[in-house]
PDB file of C-alpha atoms in Angstrom:
ATOM      1  CA  ALA A   1     115.361 122.413 143.125  1.00 67.00           C
ATOM      2  CA  THR A   2     119.093 122.153 142.539  1.00 71.00           C
ATOM      3  CA  LYS A   3     121.316 125.022 143.624  1.00 74.00           C
ATOM      4  CA  ASP A   4     124.064 124.075 141.170  1.00 79.00           C
ATOM      5  CA  GLU A   5     124.031 126.788 138.465  1.00 79.00           C
ATOM      6  CA  ALA A   6     125.999 124.634 136.001  1.00 83.00           C
ATOM      7  CA  LYS A   7     123.404 121.865 136.311  1.00 79.00           C
ATOM      8  CA  LYS A   8     120.581 124.366 135.888  1.00 78.00           C
ATOM      9  CA  GLN A   9     122.175 125.618 132.688  1.00 84.00           C
ATOM     10  CA  ARG A  10     122.538 122.067 131.314  1.00 85.00           C
ATOM     11  CA  TYR A  11     118.900 121.292 132.170  1.00 81.00           C
ATOM     12  CA  ARG A  12     117.726 124.481 130.448  1.00 85.00           C
ATOM     13  CA  GLN A  13     119.756 123.590 127.361  1.00 87.00           C
ATOM     14  CA  LYS A  14     118.316 120.062 127.270  1.00 83.00           C
ATOM     15  CA  ILE A  15     114.753 121.327 127.709  1.00 86.00           C
ATOM     16  CA  SER A  16     115.321 123.817 124.886  1.00 86.00           C
ATOM     17  CA  GLU A  17     116.638 121.022 122.629  1.00 85.00           C
ATOM     18  CA  TYR A  18     113.627 118.801 123.396  1.00 86.00           C
ATOM     19  CA  MET A  19     111.200 121.668 122.719  1.00 88.00           C
ATOM     20  CA  THR A  20     112.897 122.403 119.384  1.00 86.00           C
ATOM     21  CA  ARG A  21     112.785 118.733 118.428  1.00 83.00           C
ATOM     22  CA  ALA A  22     109.103 118.521 119.404  1.00 82.00           C
ATOM     23  CA  GLU A  23     108.368 121.515 117.158  1.00 83.00           C
ATOM     24  CA  ASP A  24     110.298 119.909 114.278  1.00 79.00           C
ATOM     25  CA  ILE A  25     108.326 116.666 114.674  1.00 75.00           C
ATOM     26  CA  LYS A  26     105.064 118.628 114.754  1.00 67.00           C
ATOM     27  CA  LYS A  27     105.988 120.451 111.523  1.00 72.00           C
ATOM     28  CA  HIS A  28     106.971 117.140 109.902  1.00 66.00           C
ATOM     29  CA  ILE A  29     103.614 115.572 110.814  1.00 57.00           C
ATOM     30  CA  GLU A  30     101.757 118.640 109.503  1.00 61.00           C
ATOM     31  CA  LYS A  31     103.748 118.412 106.274  1.00 66.00           C
ATOM     32  CA  GLU A  32     102.844 114.737 105.905  1.00 58.00           C
ATOM     33  CA  LYS A  33      99.183 115.584 106.369  1.00 48.00           C
ATOM     34  CA  GLU A  34      99.438 118.433 103.904  1.00 59.00           C
ATOM     35  CA  ASP A  35     101.048 116.159 101.305  1.00 57.00           C
ATOM     36  CA  GLY A  36      97.759 114.328 101.037  1.00 57.00           C
ATOM     37  CA  LYS A  37      96.058 117.497  99.778  1.00 65.00           C
ATOM     38  CA  TYR A  38      98.857 118.529  97.468  1.00 69.00           C
ATOM     39  CA  HIS A  39      98.368 119.224  93.766  1.00 79.00           C
ATOM     40  CA  LYS A  40     100.802 121.471  91.971  1.00 86.00           C
ATOM     41  CA  GLN A  41     100.476 122.399  88.304  1.00 94.00           C
ATOM     42  CA  ILE A  42     103.319 123.940  86.318  1.00 95.00           C
ATOM     43  CA  ARG A  43     102.627 125.435  82.918  1.00 97.00           C
ATOM     44  CA  ILE A  44     105.703 125.421  80.678  1.00 97.00           C
ATOM     45  CA  GLU A  45     105.267 127.975  77.909  1.00 97.00           C
ATOM     46  CA  GLU A  46     106.550 127.562  74.345  1.00 97.00           C
ATOM     47  CA  ASN A  47     110.309 128.359  74.178  1.00 97.00           C
ATOM     48  CA  ALA A  48     110.519 128.813  77.960  1.00 97.00           C
ATOM     49  CA  THR A  49     113.850 128.003  79.639  1.00 97.00           C
ATOM     50  CA  GLY A  50     114.802 127.112  83.200  1.00 97.00           C
ATOM     51  CA  PHE A  51     112.934 123.790  83.349  1.00 97.00           C
ATOM     52  CA  SER A  52     115.667 121.165  83.597  1.00 96.00           C
ATOM     53  CA  TYR A  53     114.846 117.802  85.183  1.00 96.00           C
ATOM     54  CA  GLU A  54     116.622 118.973  88.338  1.00 95.00           C
ATOM     55  CA  LYS A  55     114.326 122.019  88.621  1.00 95.00           C
ATOM     56  CA  LEU A  56     111.191 119.901  88.157  1.00 95.00           C
ATOM     57  CA  PHE A  57     112.025 116.816  90.213  1.00 95.00           C
ATOM     58  CA  GLN A  58     114.591 117.659  92.918  1.00 92.00           C
ATOM     59  CA  GLU A  59     111.951 118.956  95.312  1.00 90.00           C
ATOM     60  CA  TYR A  60     110.378 115.487  95.435  1.00 92.00           C
ATOM     61  CA  LEU A  61     113.537 113.350  95.353  1.00 93.00           C
ATOM     62  CA  THR A  62     113.994 112.997  99.101  1.00 91.00           C
ATOM     63  CA  GLU A  63     116.643 110.755 100.619  1.00 91.00           C
ATOM     64  CA  ILE A  64     114.182 107.894 101.116  1.00 93.00           C
ATOM     65  CA  VAL A  65     113.535 107.509  97.369  1.00 96.00           C
ATOM     66  CA  SER A  66     114.989 104.156  96.316  1.00 96.00           C
ATOM     67  CA  GLU A  67     112.633 103.100  93.506  1.00 97.00           C
ATOM     68  CA  VAL A  68     111.352 105.013  90.459  1.00 97.00           C
ATOM     69  CA  TRP A  69     108.761 104.125  87.808  1.00 97.00           C
ATOM     70  CA  VAL A  70     108.836 105.796  84.386  1.00 97.00           C
ATOM     71  CA  GLU A  71     105.986 105.189  81.952  1.00 95.00           C
ATOM     72  CA  ASP A  72     106.618 106.924  78.645  1.00 93.00           C
ATOM     73  CA  PRO A  73     105.747 105.520  75.202  1.00 90.00           C
ATOM     74  CA  TYR A  74     108.479 107.479  73.415  1.00 86.00           C
ATOM     75  CA  VAL A  75     111.795 106.405  74.951  1.00 88.00           C
ATOM     76  CA  ARG A  76     113.176 105.456  71.571  1.00 75.00           C
ATOM     77  CA  HIS A  77     116.196 105.951  69.368  1.00 62.00           C
ATOM     78  CA  VAL A  78     117.767 109.367  68.762  1.00 58.00           C
ATOM     79  CA  HIS A  79     116.971 109.367  65.028  1.00 50.00           C
ATOM     80  CA  GLN A  80     113.282 109.970  65.806  1.00 48.00           C
ATOM     81  CA  ALA A  81     112.198 113.282  64.254  1.00 42.00           C
ATOM     82  CA  SER A  82     113.045 116.241  66.542  1.00 38.00           C
ATOM     83  CA  ARG A  83     113.259 113.865  69.540  1.00 47.00           C
ATOM     84  CA  TYR A  84     116.266 112.948  71.609  1.00 64.00           C
ATOM     85  CA  SER A  85     114.314 110.452  73.685  1.00 85.00           C
ATOM     86  CA  LEU A  86     117.042 108.048  74.761  1.00 89.00           C
ATOM     87  CA  TYR A  87     119.364 110.915  75.620  1.00 90.00           C
ATOM     88  CA  ASN A  88     116.599 112.559  77.642  1.00 92.00           C
ATOM     89  CA  PHE A  89     115.986 109.341  79.563  1.00 94.00           C
ATOM     90  CA  LEU A  90     119.736 109.013  80.127  1.00 95.00           C
ATOM     91  CA  ARG A  91     119.815 112.580  81.448  1.00 94.00           C
ATOM     92  CA  PHE A  92     116.945 111.754  83.802  1.00 96.00           C
ATOM     93  CA  CYS A  93     118.868 108.696  85.064  1.00 97.00           C
ATOM     94  CA  GLU A  94     121.979 110.818  85.614  1.00 96.00           C
ATOM     95  CA  MET A  95     119.932 113.150  87.832  1.00 96.00           C
ATOM     96  CA  LEU A  96     118.760 110.165  89.911  1.00 96.00           C
ATOM     97  CA  VAL A  97     122.304 108.817  90.269  1.00 96.00           C
ATOM     98  CA  LYS A  98     123.581 112.194  91.525  1.00 93.00           C
ATOM     99  CA  GLY A  99     121.119 112.158  94.426  1.00 82.00           C
ATOM    100  CA  PRO A 100     120.362 113.208  97.121  1.00 87.00           C
ATOM    101  CA  CYS A 101     118.111 110.144  96.805  1.00 90.00           C
ATOM    102  CA  LYS A 102     119.537 106.618  96.974  1.00 92.00           C
ATOM    103  CA  VAL A 103     117.836 105.068  93.946  1.00 96.00           C
ATOM    104  CA  LYS A 104     118.415 101.329  93.583  1.00 97.00           C
ATOM    105  CA  THR A 105     115.818 100.410  90.940  1.00 98.00           C
ATOM    106  CA  ILE A 106     114.347 102.231  87.940  1.00 98.00           C
ATOM    107  CA  HIS A 107     111.385 100.649  86.153  1.00 98.00           C
ATOM    108  CA  LEU A 108     110.878 101.770  82.562  1.00 96.00           C
ATOM    109  CA  LEU A 109     107.715 100.958  80.615  1.00 95.00           C
ATOM    110  CA  THR A 110     107.787 102.183  77.025  1.00 93.00           C
ATOM    111  CA  SER A 111     106.599 101.190  73.544  1.00 90.00           C
ATOM    112  CA  CYS A 112     108.609  99.343  70.913  1.00 84.00           C
ATOM    113  CA  ASP A 113     110.254 101.245  68.113  1.00 76.00           C
ATOM    114  CA  GLU A 114     109.211  99.963  64.711  1.00 74.00           C
ATOM    115  CA  GLY A 115     111.294  98.613  61.852  1.00 70.00           C
ATOM    116  CA  SER A 116     115.037  99.200  61.847  1.00 69.00           C
ATOM    117  CA  GLY A 117     114.815 101.448  64.895  1.00 74.00           C
ATOM    118  CA  ARG A 118     113.907  98.475  67.104  1.00 82.00           C
ATOM    119  CA  SER A 119     117.436  97.070  67.400  1.00 83.00           C
ATOM    120  CA  GLN A 120     118.876 100.554  67.960  1.00 84.00           C
ATOM    121  CA  GLN A 121     116.332 101.226  70.699  1.00 87.00           C
ATOM    122  CA  ILE A 122     117.188  97.929  72.432  1.00 89.00           C
ATOM    123  CA  SER A 123     120.959  98.455  72.192  1.00 89.00           C
ATOM    124  CA  GLY A 124     120.638 102.013  73.511  1.00 90.00           C
ATOM    125  CA  LEU A 125     118.537 100.948  76.492  1.00 93.00           C
ATOM    126  CA  GLU A 126     120.858  98.037  77.232  1.00 95.00           C
ATOM    127  CA  GLU A 127     123.820 100.406  77.212  1.00 95.00           C
ATOM    128  CA  ILE A 128     122.062 102.670  79.729  1.00 96.00           C
ATOM    129  CA  GLN A 129     121.160  99.570  81.753  1.00 97.00           C
ATOM    130  CA  GLN A 130     124.782  98.418  81.888  1.00 97.00           C
ATOM    131  CA  SER A 131     126.043 101.891  82.750  1.00 97.00           C
ATOM    132  CA  LEU A 132     123.546 102.217  85.622  1.00 98.00           C
ATOM    133  CA  LYS A 133     124.685  98.833  86.943  1.00 97.00           C
ATOM    134  CA  ASN A 134     128.144 100.359  87.453  1.00 97.00           C
ATOM    135  CA  TYR A 135     126.493 102.745  89.926  1.00 96.00           C
ATOM    136  CA  GLY A 136     124.575 100.033  91.750  1.00 97.00           C
ATOM    137  CA  VAL A 137     121.275 100.867  90.039  1.00 97.00           C
ATOM    138  CA  THR A 138     119.087  98.235  88.338  1.00 98.00           C
ATOM    139  CA  LEU A 139     117.142  99.291  85.231  1.00 98.00           C
ATOM    140  CA  ASP A 140     114.085  97.098  84.668  1.00 97.00           C
ATOM    141  CA  ILE A 141     112.835  97.491  81.060  1.00 96.00           C
ATOM    142  CA  ALA A 142     109.379  96.455  79.856  1.00 95.00           C
ATOM    143  CA  PHE A 143     107.509  97.134  76.607  1.00 92.00           C
ATOM    144  CA  SER A 144     103.839  97.696  75.869  1.00 91.00           C
ATOM    145  CA  CYS A 145     102.112  98.120  72.517  1.00 86.00           C
ATOM    146  CA  SER A 146      99.156  99.909  74.130  1.00 88.00           C
ATOM    147  CA  ILE A 147     100.904 102.345  76.499  1.00 88.00           C
ATOM    148  CA  HIS A 148      99.688 105.893  75.974  1.00 85.00           C
ATOM    149  CA  ASP A 149      99.937 107.874  79.203  1.00 88.00           C
ATOM    150  CA  ARG A 150     103.107 109.412  80.595  1.00 93.00           C
ATOM    151  CA  GLU A 151     103.807 109.177  84.295  1.00 95.00           C
ATOM    152  CA  ILE A 152     106.743 109.221  86.710  1.00 97.00           C
ATOM    153  CA  ARG A 153     106.380 107.873  90.264  1.00 96.00           C
ATOM    154  CA  PHE A 154     108.710 107.771  93.263  1.00 96.00           C
ATOM    155  CA  ASN A 155     108.320 105.332  96.138  1.00 95.00           C
ATOM    156  CA  ASN A 156     107.951 108.211  98.621  1.00 92.00           C
ATOM    157  CA  GLY A 157     104.458 108.740  97.176  1.00 92.00           C
ATOM    158  CA  TRP A 158     105.051 111.540  94.668  1.00 93.00           C
ATOM    159  CA  MET A 159     103.666 111.203  91.151  1.00 94.00           C
ATOM    160  CA  ILE A 160     104.455 113.555  88.255  1.00 96.00           C
ATOM    161  CA  LYS A 161     102.523 113.655  84.999  1.00 96.00           C
ATOM    162  CA  ILE A 162     104.047 115.612  82.111  1.00 96.00           C
ATOM    163  CA  GLY A 163     101.962 116.117  78.966  1.00 94.00           C
ATOM    164  CA  ARG A 164     104.971 115.435  76.736  1.00 93.00           C
ATOM    165  CA  GLY A 165     106.703 112.997  79.047  1.00 93.00           C
ATOM    166  CA  LEU A 166     110.465 113.478  79.287  1.00 94.00           C
ATOM    167  CA  ASP A 167     110.566 114.913  75.752  1.00 91.00           C
ATOM    168  CA  TYR A 168     109.520 118.475  76.454  1.00 94.00           C
ATOM    169  CA  PHE A 169     112.861 119.954  75.343  1.00 93.00           C
ATOM    170  CA  LYS A 170     113.318 121.328  71.851  1.00 92.00           C
ATOM    171  CA  LYS A 171     116.010 120.037  69.560  1.00 88.00           C
ATOM    172  CA  PRO A 172     119.206 122.067  70.077  1.00 87.00           C
ATOM    173  CA  GLN A 173     120.081 124.471  67.263  1.00 88.00           C
ATOM    174  CA  GLY A 174     123.512 122.925  66.958  1.00 88.00           C
ATOM    175  CA  ARG A 175     126.025 120.766  68.774  1.00 86.00           C
ATOM    176  CA  PHE A 176     127.833 123.876  70.014  1.00 93.00           C
ATOM    177  CA  SER A 177     124.840 126.057  70.824  1.00 94.00           C
ATOM    178  CA  ILE A 178     123.946 127.293  74.304  1.00 94.00           C
ATOM    179  CA  GLY A 179     121.555 124.835  75.889  1.00 93.00           C
ATOM    180  CA  TYR A 180     123.011 121.739  74.239  1.00 91.00           C
ATOM    181  CA  CYS A 181     124.559 120.549  77.519  1.00 92.00           C
ATOM    182  CA  ASP A 182     122.751 122.622  80.146  1.00 94.00           C
ATOM    183  CA  PHE A 183     119.028 121.769  80.019  1.00 94.00           C
ATOM    184  CA  ASP A 184     118.156 124.841  82.113  1.00 96.00           C
ATOM    185  CA  LEU A 185     119.153 126.867  79.038  1.00 96.00           C
ATOM    186  CA  ARG A 186     117.337 124.624  76.536  1.00 95.00           C
ATOM    187  CA  PRO A 187     114.052 126.028  75.107  1.00 96.00           C
ATOM    188  CA  CYS A 188     111.013 123.855  75.814  1.00 96.00           C
ATOM    189  CA  HIS A 189     107.866 122.831  74.004  1.00 96.00           C
ATOM    190  CA  GLU A 190     104.652 123.986  75.609  1.00 97.00           C
ATOM    191  CA  THR A 191     103.392 121.428  78.112  1.00 97.00           C
ATOM    192  CA  THR A 192     101.764 121.011  81.521  1.00 97.00           C
ATOM    193  CA  VAL A 193     103.277 119.301  84.565  1.00 97.00           C
ATOM    194  CA  ASP A 194     100.954 117.978  87.278  1.00 95.00           C
ATOM    195  CA  VAL A 195     102.342 116.849  90.640  1.00 93.00           C
ATOM    196  CA  PHE A 196     100.266 114.724  93.025  1.00 90.00           C
ATOM    197  CA  HIS A 197     100.821 112.717  96.157  1.00 87.00           C
ATOM    198  CA  THR A 198      99.386 109.185  96.161  1.00 79.00           C
ATOM    199  CA  LYS A 199      97.659 109.919  99.469  1.00 68.00           C
ATOM    200  CA  HIS A 200      95.357 112.173  97.493  1.00 54.00           C
ATOM    201  CA  THR A 201      94.708 109.861  94.530  1.00 54.00           C
ATOM    202  CA  LYS A 202      91.902 107.360  94.384  1.00 50.00           C
ATOM    203  CA  LYS A 203      92.404 104.227  92.299  1.00 52.00           C
ATOM    204  CA  MET A 204      89.347 102.862  90.490  1.00 42.00           C
TER     205      MET A 204
END
């Protein structure tokens, strides 16, 4: 009813902003509903490249992620044949520290290395633990003799299962070969990655 054109313009702008926000909220709610039906499977072929941790996980590491669970029986010492398990776990932790999520706690459940590798495994994990503490992140370490499955969970509901766990990268050809530092350029072992949302998983 107002005759003031400036006021009319402000009202139109406000109404437009509210309509846009209402549409954004609607899309967000639809996305939340859709998450419950979500199952994505990625097939990594033998010697494929372009599958760094960032490429696999960043889509699910939203800003609300503050807690991460890693269950992997093979986070062990680097001398393990063709495995760089501790380095791979360290690389995964580096990705979490860089964000955009605000991770405060990482829970690791793994198996014990046997023989002389035990002390090296412990010292390596403790070094990672101390380094994470410098970034305000707590690493909670637990061991299981019976752990077999590999699973990564975020407290925003996303769950990722990788057939080979974090160790799907091949050993680099040399310390100065392409792919040694950049995991997007590192050839992979064949494996399958399954992504679920906990809304769509039924616990027995």
